[in-house]
Structures are given as structure tokens and as C-alpha cells.
PDB file of C-alpha atoms in Angstrom:
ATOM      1  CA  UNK B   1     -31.353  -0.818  36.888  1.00 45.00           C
ATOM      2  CA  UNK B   2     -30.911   2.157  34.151  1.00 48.00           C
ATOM      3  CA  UNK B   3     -30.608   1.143  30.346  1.00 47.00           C
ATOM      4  CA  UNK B   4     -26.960   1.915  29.074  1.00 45.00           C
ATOM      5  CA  UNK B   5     -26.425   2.371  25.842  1.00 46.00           C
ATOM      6  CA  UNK B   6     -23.482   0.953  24.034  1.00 45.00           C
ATOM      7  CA  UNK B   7     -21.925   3.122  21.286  1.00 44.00           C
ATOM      8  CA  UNK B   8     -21.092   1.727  18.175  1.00 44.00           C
ATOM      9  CA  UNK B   9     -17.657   2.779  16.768  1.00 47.00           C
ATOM     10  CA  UNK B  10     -17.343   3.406  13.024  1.00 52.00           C
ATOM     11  CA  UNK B  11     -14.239   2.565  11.418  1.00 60.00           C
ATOM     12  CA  UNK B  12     -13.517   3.597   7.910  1.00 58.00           C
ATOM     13  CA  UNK B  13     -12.329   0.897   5.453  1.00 72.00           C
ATOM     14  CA  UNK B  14      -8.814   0.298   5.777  1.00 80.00           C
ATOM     15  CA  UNK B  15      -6.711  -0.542   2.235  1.00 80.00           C
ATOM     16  CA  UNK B  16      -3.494  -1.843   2.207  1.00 84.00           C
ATOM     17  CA  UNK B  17      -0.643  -1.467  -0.548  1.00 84.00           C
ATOM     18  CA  UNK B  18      -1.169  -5.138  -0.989  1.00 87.00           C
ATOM     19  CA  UNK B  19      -4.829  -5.192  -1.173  1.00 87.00           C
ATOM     20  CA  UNK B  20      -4.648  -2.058  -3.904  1.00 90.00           C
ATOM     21  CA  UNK B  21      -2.433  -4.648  -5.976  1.00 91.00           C
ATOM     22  CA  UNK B  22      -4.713  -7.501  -5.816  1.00 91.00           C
ATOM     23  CA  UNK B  23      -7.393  -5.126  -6.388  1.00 92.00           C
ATOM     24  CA  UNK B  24      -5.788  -4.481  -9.513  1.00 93.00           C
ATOM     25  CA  UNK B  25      -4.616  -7.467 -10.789  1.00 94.00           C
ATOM     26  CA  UNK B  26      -8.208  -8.890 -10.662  1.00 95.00           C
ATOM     27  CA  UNK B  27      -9.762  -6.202 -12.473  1.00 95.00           C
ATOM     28  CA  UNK B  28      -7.120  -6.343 -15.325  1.00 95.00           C
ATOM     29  CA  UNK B  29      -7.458 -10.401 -14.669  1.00 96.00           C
ATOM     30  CA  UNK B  30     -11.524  -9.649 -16.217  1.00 95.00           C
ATOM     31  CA  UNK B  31     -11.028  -7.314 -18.336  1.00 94.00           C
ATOM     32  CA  UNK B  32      -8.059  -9.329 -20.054  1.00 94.00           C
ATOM     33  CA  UNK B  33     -10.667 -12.072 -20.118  1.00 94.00           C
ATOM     34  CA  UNK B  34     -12.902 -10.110 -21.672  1.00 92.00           C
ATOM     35  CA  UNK B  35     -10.797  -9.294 -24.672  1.00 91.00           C
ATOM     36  CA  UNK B  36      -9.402 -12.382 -25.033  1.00 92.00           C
ATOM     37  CA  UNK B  37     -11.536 -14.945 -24.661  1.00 92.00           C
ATOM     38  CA  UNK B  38     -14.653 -13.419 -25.625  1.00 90.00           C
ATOM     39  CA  UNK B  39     -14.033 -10.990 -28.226  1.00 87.00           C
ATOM     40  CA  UNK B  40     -10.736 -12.541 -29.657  1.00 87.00           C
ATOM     41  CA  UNK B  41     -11.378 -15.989 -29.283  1.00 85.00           C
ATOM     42  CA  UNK B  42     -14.980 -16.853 -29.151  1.00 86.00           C
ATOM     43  CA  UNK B  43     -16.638 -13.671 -31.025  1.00 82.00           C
ATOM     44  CA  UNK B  44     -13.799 -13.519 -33.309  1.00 81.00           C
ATOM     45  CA  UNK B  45     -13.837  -9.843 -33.869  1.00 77.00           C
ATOM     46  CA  UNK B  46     -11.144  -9.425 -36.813  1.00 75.00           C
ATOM     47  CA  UNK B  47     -13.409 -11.486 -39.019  1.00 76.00           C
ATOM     48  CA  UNK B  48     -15.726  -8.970 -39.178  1.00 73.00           C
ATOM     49  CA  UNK B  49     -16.245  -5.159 -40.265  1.00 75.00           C
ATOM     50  CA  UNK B  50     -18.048  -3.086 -38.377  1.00 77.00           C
ATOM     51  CA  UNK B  51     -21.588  -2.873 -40.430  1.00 79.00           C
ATOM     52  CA  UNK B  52     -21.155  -7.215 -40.260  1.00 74.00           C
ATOM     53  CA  UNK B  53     -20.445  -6.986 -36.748  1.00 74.00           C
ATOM     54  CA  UNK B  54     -24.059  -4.815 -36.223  1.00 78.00           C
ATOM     55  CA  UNK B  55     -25.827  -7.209 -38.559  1.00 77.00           C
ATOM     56  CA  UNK B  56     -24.783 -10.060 -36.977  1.00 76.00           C
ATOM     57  CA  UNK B  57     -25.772  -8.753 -33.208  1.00 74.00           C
ATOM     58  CA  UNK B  58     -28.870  -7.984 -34.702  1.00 78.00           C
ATOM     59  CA  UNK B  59     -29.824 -11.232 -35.986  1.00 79.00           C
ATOM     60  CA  UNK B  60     -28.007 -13.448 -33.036  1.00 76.00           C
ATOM     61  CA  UNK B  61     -29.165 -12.843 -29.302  1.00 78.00           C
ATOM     62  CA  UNK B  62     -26.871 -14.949 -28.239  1.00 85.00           C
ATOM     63  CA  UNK B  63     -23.847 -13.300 -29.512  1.00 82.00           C
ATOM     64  CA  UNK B  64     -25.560 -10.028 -28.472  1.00 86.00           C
ATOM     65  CA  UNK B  65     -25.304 -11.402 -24.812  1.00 87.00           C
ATOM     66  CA  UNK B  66     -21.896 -12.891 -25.390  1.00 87.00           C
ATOM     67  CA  UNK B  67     -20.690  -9.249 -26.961  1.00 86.00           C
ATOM     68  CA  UNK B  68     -22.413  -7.560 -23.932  1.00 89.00           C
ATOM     69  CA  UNK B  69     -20.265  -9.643 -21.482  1.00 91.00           C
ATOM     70  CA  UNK B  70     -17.046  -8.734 -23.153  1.00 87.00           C
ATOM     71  CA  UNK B  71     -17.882  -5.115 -23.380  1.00 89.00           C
ATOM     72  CA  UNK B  72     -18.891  -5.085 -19.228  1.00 93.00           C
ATOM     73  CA  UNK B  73     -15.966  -7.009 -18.482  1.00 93.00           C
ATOM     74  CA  UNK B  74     -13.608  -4.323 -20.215  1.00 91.00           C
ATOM     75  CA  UNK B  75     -14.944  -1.666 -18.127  1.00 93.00           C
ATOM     76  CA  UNK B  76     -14.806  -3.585 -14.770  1.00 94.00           C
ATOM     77  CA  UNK B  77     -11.081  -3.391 -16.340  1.00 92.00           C
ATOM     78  CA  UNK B  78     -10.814   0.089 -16.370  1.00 92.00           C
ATOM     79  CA  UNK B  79     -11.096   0.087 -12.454  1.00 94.00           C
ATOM     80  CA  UNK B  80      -7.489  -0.760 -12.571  1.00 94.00           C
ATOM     81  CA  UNK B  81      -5.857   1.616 -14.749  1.00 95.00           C
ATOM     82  CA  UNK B  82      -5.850   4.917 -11.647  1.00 95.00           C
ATOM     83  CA  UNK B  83      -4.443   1.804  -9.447  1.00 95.00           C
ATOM     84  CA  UNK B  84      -2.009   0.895 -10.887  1.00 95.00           C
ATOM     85  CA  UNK B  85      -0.622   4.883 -11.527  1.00 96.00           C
ATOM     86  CA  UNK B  86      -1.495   5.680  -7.931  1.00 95.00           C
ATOM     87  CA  UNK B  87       0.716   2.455  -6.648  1.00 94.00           C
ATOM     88  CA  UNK B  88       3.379   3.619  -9.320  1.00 95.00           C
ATOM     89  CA  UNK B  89       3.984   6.775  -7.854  1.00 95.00           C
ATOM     90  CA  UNK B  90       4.357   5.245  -3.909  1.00 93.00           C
ATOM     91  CA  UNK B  91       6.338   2.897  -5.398  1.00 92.00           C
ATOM     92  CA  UNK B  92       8.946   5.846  -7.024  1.00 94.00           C
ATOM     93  CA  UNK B  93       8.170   7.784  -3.746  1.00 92.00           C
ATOM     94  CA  UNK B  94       9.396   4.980  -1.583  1.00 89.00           C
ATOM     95  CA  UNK B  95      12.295   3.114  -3.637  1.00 90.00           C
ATOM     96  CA  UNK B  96      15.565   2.747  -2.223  1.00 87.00           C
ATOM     97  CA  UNK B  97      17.154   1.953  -5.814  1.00 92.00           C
ATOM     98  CA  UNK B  98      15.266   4.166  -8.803  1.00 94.00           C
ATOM     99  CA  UNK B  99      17.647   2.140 -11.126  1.00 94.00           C
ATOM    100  CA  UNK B 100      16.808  -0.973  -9.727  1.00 94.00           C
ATOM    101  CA  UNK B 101      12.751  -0.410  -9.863  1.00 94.00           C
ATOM    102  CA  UNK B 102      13.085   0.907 -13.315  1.00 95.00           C
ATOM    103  CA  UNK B 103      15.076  -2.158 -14.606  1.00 95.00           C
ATOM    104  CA  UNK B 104      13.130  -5.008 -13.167  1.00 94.00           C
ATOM    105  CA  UNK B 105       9.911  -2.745 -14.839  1.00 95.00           C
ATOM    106  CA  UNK B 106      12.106  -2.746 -18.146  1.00 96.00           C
ATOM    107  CA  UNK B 107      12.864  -6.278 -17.857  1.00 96.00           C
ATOM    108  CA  UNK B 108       8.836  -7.605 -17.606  1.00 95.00           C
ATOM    109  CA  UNK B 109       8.294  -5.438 -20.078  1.00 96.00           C
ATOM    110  CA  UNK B 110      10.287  -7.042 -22.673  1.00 96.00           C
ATOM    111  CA  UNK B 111       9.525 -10.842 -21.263  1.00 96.00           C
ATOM    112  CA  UNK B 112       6.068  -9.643 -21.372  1.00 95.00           C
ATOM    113  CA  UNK B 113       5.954  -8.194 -24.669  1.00 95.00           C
ATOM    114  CA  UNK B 114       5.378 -11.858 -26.495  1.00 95.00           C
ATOM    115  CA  UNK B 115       2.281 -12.994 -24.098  1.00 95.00           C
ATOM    116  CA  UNK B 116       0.668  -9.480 -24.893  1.00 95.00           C
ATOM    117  CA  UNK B 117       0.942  -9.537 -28.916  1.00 94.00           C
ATOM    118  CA  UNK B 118      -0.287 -13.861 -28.539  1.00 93.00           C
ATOM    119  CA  UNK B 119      -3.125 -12.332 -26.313  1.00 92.00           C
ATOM    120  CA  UNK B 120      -4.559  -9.355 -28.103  1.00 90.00           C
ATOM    121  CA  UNK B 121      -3.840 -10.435 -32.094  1.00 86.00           C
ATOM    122  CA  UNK B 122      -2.689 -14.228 -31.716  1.00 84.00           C
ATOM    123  CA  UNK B 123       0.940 -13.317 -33.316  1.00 87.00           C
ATOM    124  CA  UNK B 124       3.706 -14.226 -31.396  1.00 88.00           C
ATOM    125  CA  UNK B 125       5.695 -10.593 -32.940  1.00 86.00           C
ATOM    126  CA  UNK B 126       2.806  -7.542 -33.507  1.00 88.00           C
ATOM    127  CA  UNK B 127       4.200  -4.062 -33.310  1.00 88.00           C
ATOM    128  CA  UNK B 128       1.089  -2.417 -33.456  1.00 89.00           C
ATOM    129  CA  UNK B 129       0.684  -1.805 -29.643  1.00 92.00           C
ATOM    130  CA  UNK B 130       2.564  -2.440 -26.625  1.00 95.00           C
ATOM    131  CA  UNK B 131       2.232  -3.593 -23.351  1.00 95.00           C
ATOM    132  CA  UNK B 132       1.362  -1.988 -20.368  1.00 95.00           C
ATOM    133  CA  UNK B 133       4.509  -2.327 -18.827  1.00 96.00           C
ATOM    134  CA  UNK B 134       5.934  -0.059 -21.571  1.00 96.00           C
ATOM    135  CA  UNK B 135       3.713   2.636 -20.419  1.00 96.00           C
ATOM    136  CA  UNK B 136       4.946   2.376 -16.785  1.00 97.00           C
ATOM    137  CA  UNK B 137       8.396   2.317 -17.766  1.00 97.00           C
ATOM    138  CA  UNK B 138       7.870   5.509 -19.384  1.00 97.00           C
ATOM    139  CA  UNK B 139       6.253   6.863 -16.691  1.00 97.00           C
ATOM    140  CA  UNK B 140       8.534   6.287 -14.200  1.00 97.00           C
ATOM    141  CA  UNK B 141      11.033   8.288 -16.320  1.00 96.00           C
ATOM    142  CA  UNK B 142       8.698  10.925 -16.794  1.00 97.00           C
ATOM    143  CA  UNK B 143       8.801  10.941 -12.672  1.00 97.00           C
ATOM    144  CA  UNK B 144      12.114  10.795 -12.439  1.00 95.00           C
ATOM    145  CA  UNK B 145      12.671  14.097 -14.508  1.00 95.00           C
ATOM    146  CA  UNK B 146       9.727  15.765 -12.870  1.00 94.00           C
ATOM    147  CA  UNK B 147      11.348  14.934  -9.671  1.00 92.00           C
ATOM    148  CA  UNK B 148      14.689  16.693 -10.136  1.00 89.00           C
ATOM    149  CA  UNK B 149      12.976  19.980 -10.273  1.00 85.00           C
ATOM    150  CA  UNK B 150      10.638  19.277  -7.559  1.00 80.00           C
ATOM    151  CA  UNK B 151      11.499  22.219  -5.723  1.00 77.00           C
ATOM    152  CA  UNK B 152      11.613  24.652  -8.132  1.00 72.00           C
ATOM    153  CA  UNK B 153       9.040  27.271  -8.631  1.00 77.00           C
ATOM    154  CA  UNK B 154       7.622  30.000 -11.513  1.00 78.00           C
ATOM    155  CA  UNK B 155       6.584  29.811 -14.507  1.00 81.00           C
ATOM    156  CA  UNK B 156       9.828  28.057 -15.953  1.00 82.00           C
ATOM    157  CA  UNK B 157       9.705  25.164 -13.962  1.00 84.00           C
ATOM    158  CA  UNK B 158       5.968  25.046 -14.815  1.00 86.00           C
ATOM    159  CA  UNK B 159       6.288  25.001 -18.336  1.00 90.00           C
ATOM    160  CA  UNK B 160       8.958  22.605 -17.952  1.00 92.00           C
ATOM    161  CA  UNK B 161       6.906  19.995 -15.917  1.00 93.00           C
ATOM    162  CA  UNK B 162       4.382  20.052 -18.267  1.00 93.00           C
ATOM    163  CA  UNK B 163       7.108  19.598 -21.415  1.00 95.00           C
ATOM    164  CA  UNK B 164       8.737  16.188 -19.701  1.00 95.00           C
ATOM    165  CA  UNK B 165       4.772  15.305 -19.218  1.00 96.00           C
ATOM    166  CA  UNK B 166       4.129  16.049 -22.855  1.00 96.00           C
ATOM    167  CA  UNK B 167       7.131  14.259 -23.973  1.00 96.00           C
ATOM    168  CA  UNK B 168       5.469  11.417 -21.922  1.00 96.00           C
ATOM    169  CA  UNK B 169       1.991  11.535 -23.802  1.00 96.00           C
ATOM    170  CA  UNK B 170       4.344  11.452 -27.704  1.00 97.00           C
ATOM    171  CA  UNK B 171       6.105   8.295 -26.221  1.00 96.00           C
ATOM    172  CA  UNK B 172       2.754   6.201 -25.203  1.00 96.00           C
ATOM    173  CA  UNK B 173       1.075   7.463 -28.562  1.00 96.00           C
ATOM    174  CA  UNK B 174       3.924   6.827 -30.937  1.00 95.00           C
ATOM    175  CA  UNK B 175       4.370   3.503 -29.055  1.00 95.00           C
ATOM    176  CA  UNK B 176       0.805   2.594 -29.110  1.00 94.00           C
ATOM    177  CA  UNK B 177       1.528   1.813 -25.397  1.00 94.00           C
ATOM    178  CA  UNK B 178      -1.841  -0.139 -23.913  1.00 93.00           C
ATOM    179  CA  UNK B 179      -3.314   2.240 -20.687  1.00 92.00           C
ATOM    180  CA  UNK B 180      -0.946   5.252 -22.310  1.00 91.00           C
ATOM    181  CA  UNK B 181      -2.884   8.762 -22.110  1.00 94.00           C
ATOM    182  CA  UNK B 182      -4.856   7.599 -18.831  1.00 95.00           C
ATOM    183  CA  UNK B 183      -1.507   6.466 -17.329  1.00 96.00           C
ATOM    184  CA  UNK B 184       0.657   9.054 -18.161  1.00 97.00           C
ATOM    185  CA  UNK B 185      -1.700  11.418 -16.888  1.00 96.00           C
ATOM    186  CA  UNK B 186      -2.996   9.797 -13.718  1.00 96.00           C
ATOM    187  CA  UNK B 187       0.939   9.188 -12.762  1.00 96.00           C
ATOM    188  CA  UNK B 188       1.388  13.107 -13.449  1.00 96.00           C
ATOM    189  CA  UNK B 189      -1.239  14.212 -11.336  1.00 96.00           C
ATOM    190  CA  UNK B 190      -0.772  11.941  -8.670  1.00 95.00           C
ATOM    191  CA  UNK B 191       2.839  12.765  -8.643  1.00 95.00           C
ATOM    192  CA  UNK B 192       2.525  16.557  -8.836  1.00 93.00           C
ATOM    193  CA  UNK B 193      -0.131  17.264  -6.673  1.00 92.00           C
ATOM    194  CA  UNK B 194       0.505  14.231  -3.933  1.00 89.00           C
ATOM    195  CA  UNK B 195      -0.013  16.382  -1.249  1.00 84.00           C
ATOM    196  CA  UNK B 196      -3.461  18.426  -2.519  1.00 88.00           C
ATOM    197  CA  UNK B 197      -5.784  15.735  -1.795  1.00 86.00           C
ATOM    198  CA  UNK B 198      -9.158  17.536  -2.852  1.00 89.00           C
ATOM    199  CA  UNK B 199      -7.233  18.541  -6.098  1.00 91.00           C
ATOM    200  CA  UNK B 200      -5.653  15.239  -6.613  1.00 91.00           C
ATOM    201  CA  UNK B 201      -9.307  13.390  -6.776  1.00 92.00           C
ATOM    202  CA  UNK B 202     -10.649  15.736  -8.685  1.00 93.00           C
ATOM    203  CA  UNK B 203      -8.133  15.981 -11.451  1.00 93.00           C
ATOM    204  CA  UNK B 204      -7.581  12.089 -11.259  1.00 93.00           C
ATOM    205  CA  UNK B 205     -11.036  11.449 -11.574  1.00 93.00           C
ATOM    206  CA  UNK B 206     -11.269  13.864 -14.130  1.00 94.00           C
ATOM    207  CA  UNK B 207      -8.385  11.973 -16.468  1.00 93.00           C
ATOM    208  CA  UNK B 208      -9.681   8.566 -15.198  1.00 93.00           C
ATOM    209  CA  UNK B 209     -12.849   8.965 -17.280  1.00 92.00           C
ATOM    210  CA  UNK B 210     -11.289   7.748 -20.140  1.00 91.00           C
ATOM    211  CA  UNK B 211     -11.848   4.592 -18.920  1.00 90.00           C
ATOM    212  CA  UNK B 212     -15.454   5.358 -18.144  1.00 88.00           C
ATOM    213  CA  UNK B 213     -15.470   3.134 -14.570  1.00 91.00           C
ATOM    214  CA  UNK B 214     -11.619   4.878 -13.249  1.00 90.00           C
ATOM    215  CA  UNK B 215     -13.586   7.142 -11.331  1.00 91.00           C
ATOM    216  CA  UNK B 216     -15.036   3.940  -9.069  1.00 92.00           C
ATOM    217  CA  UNK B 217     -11.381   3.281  -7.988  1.00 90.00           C
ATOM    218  CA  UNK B 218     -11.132   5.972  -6.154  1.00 91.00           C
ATOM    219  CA  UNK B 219     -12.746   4.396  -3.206  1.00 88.00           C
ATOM    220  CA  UNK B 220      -9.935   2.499  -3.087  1.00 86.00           C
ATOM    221  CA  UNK B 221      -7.118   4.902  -3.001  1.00 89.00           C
ATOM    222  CA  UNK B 222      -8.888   7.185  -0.627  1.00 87.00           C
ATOM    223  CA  UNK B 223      -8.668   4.584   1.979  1.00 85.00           C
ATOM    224  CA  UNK B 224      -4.981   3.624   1.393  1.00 84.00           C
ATOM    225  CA  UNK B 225      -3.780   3.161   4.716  1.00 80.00           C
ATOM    226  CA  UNK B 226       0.037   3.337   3.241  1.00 77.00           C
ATOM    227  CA  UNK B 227       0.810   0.166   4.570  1.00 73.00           C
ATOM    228  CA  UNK B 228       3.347  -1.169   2.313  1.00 69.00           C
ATOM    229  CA  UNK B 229       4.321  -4.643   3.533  1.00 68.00           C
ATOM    230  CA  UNK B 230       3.175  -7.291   0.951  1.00 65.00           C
ATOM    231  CA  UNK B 231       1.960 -10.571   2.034  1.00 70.00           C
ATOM    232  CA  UNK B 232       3.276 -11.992  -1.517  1.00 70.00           C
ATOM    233  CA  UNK B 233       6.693 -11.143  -2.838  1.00 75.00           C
ATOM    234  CA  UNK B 234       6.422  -8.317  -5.207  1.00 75.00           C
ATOM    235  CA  UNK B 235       8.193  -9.786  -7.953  1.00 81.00           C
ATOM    236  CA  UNK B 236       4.460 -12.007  -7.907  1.00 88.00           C
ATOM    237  CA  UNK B 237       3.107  -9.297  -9.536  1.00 88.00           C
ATOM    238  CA  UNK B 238       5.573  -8.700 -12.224  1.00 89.00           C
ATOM    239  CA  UNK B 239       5.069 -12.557 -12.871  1.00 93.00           C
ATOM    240  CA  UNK B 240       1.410 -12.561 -12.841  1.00 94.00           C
ATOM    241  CA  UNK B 241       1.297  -9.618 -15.656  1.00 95.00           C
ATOM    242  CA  UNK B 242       3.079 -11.655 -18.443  1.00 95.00           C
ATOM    243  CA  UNK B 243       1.639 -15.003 -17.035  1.00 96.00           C
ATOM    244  CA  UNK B 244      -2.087 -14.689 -17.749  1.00 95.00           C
ATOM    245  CA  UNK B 245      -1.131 -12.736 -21.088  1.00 95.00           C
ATOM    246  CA  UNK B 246       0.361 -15.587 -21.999  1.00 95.00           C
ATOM    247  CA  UNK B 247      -2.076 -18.341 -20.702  1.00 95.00           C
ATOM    248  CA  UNK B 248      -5.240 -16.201 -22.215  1.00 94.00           C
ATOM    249  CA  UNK B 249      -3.712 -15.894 -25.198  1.00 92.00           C
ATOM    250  CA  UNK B 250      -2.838 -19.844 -25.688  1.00 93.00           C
ATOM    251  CA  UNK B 251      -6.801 -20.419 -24.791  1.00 93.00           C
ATOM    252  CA  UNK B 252      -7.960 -17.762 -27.481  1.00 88.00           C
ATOM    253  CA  UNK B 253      -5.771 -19.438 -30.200  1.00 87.00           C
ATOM    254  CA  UNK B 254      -7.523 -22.476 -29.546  1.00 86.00           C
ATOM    255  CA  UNK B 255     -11.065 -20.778 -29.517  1.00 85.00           C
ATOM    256  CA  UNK B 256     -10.336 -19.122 -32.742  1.00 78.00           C
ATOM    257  CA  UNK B 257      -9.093 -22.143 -34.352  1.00 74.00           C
ATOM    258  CA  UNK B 258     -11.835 -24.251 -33.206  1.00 67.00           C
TER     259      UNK B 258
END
């Protein structure tokens, strides 16, 4: 009796809306970890200027390792930042209720405002940056002026798009907003170019670099199935954001007071 053979079928990865958001959350979950526990709270990096900081790596392997960790652990956060923009713009894409998206962003952004300052300076108040949250709110706006002359064309409309993306950038910088230029750029691209895939990725990847590892993401977003049902209610991730600011940053006050 002949041989057959049996042909193997190869399936490309398959990622869902839901799995991009976990993807995220876990990333910025590390990298969160990695500037608050390690560098805030155990390292203790305020109490030291930069020269002490090199003198004292130099003459302690173990904080060398410990430093190390933090610094890996920030860019395994960086994977998030082109998530987060990409599921941004599906999410202004797909809303039913701009208003409604836009408030429940503004909303977490001020609960969340509090667990970011304890987590990143240990002050309950710190205007000095602002949370991520901020940044998104301002991008959505940006989107939703970008998308009222979505069908417009010429060198106007162009120089227009890339004033309400402009006015973006001046918000995030005066603002200190964390993820800001990245964000505000990534969401701009993404938004602009949504259906130029080759020019999307390449332009994305391009602005993701400023988080060294964005780039890596894009395995991620290339496989995006668009399947948008969520197997946790999506006002879980708005809770998770200010959440493990807030637990983190209760941990590193107690690891910088110890």
C-alpha cells in the first residue's frame, strides 16, 4: 500500500483585542516594577547624583545586578507603549459614544493621578509629570480633530493635520505627560495612515524606537485578528492602571523607609 503524505497546515498567530490588552498591561505591570520597586524603593535613586550613583555601581556588584534588573525591566516596558496607541486608535475607530470614551479616559486619569505621583516620587501631590492616561486623553482629542477633516485633501489639510498633531506634542511636553512624544506620535501614524500597512510599520517602528524595544511589539499588532470582544469587562483595565500605581507605590514607600 503507497505512502501518503499528510500536509501540515500553517496557521499564522492569531491576536485578539483582548490578548493585545493583556499584552500590555503586563509589560507596563514590569516595567512599573522596575521603577518602583527597584530603582525607587530598593536602589533609592534620588539619594544619589549621578557621579555617586557610578561610584557606587562600581564598588557594589550587587547593586550593579540589582540596577541592571531595573534598567531591563524598563525596556521590557517599552513593548507596551505602540500597544497601547495602536488599541487607542481601534478603540476611537470603533466607539459608539466619542464623548463617552473620552470621559471615562478623563475620569482614570484624574483618579489615577495620586497612585502615579505615590509611585514614581512617593508624594501623594507631584506636578512634575503626569500620568499616562493624560497622554491618551490628549490623544484622543488630537484624533478627534484629525478626524473631522479626514476627507479632505491638498496641501491645506496637510499642513493642518500636522498643526492639531503638533499642538498634541506642546500638550504632552508642557504636561510632562509619561509615554508623551512616543504616544502622540504612534496614535498619529496609526491613525493617519490605518490603511497603508507597509507605511504604517515602518513609520511606527520608526517613532517606537524611542523606547528602544517598541519595535518588538509589532509582532503583536501585525497579527491582530480585530476581534474585539473582551473576555474581562473593559472598565478592568481602566481599574488595573491606577491600581498597581497605587499598590507599587505603597510597597516602595516602605522599601525606602526601611
Amino acid at each position: 500500500m503507497p505512502k501518503t503524505r499528510r500536509l501540515t497546515a500553517w496557521r499564522l498567530p492569531s491576536v485578539t483585542a483582548d490578548g493585545l490588552k493583556i499584552f500590555a498591561c503586563i509589560t507596563m505591570l514590569i516595567q512599573s516594577i522596575g521603577i518602583t520597586i527597584i530603582e525607587k524603593g530598593i536602589i533609592n535613586l534620588d539619594q544619589y547624583t549621578q557621579q555617586e550613583l557610578s561610584e557606587a555601581l562600581a564598588d557594589d556588584g550587587q547593586l550593579m545586578v540589582i540596577a541592571g534588573t531595573g534598567s531591563v525591566m524598563q525596556l521590557i516596558g517599552g513593548l507596551s507603549v505602540p500597544v497601547f496607541a495602536y488599541l487607542l486608535v481601534e478603540g476611537f475607530r470603533h466607539t459608539s459614544d466619542f464623548r463617552k470614551y473620552l470621559l471615562s479616559m478623563f475620569v482614570f486619569a484624574v483618579i489615577s493621578e495620586i497612585p502615579y505621583d505615590l509611585a514614581n516620587s512617593q508624594k501623594l501631590v507631584d506636578w512634575n509629570s503626569q500620568n499616562a492616561l493624560v497622554t491618551m486623553c490628549i490623544c484622543l482629542l488630537m484624533l478627534y480633530f484629525l478626524d473631522l477633516f479626514k476627507e479632505g485633501k491638498g496641501v491645506g489639510v496637510i499642513l493642518l493635520r500636522a498643526v492639531i498633531v503638533l499642538c498634541a506634542v506642546v500638550w504632552v511636553t508642557v504636561l510632562v505627560a509619561s509615554y508623551g512624544l512616543c504616544m502622540v506620535l504612534l496614535t498619529a501614524v496609526f491613525y493617519l495612515f490605518y490603511s497603508r500597512n507597509v507605511l504604517k510599520t515602518v513609520l511606527g517602528m520608526a517613532a517606537s524606537l524611542l523606547y528602544v524595544t517598541g519595535p518588538l511589539s509589532f509582532y503583536g499588532i501585525w497579527f491582530y485578528n480585530e476581534e474585539r470582544k473582551d473576555r474581562l469587562p473593559k472598565y478592568v483595565y481602566y481599574i488595573f492602571y491606577p491600581a498597581h500605581l497605587l499598590l507599587l507605590g505603597i510597597i516602595g514607600c516602605y522599601l525606602q523607609a526601611a
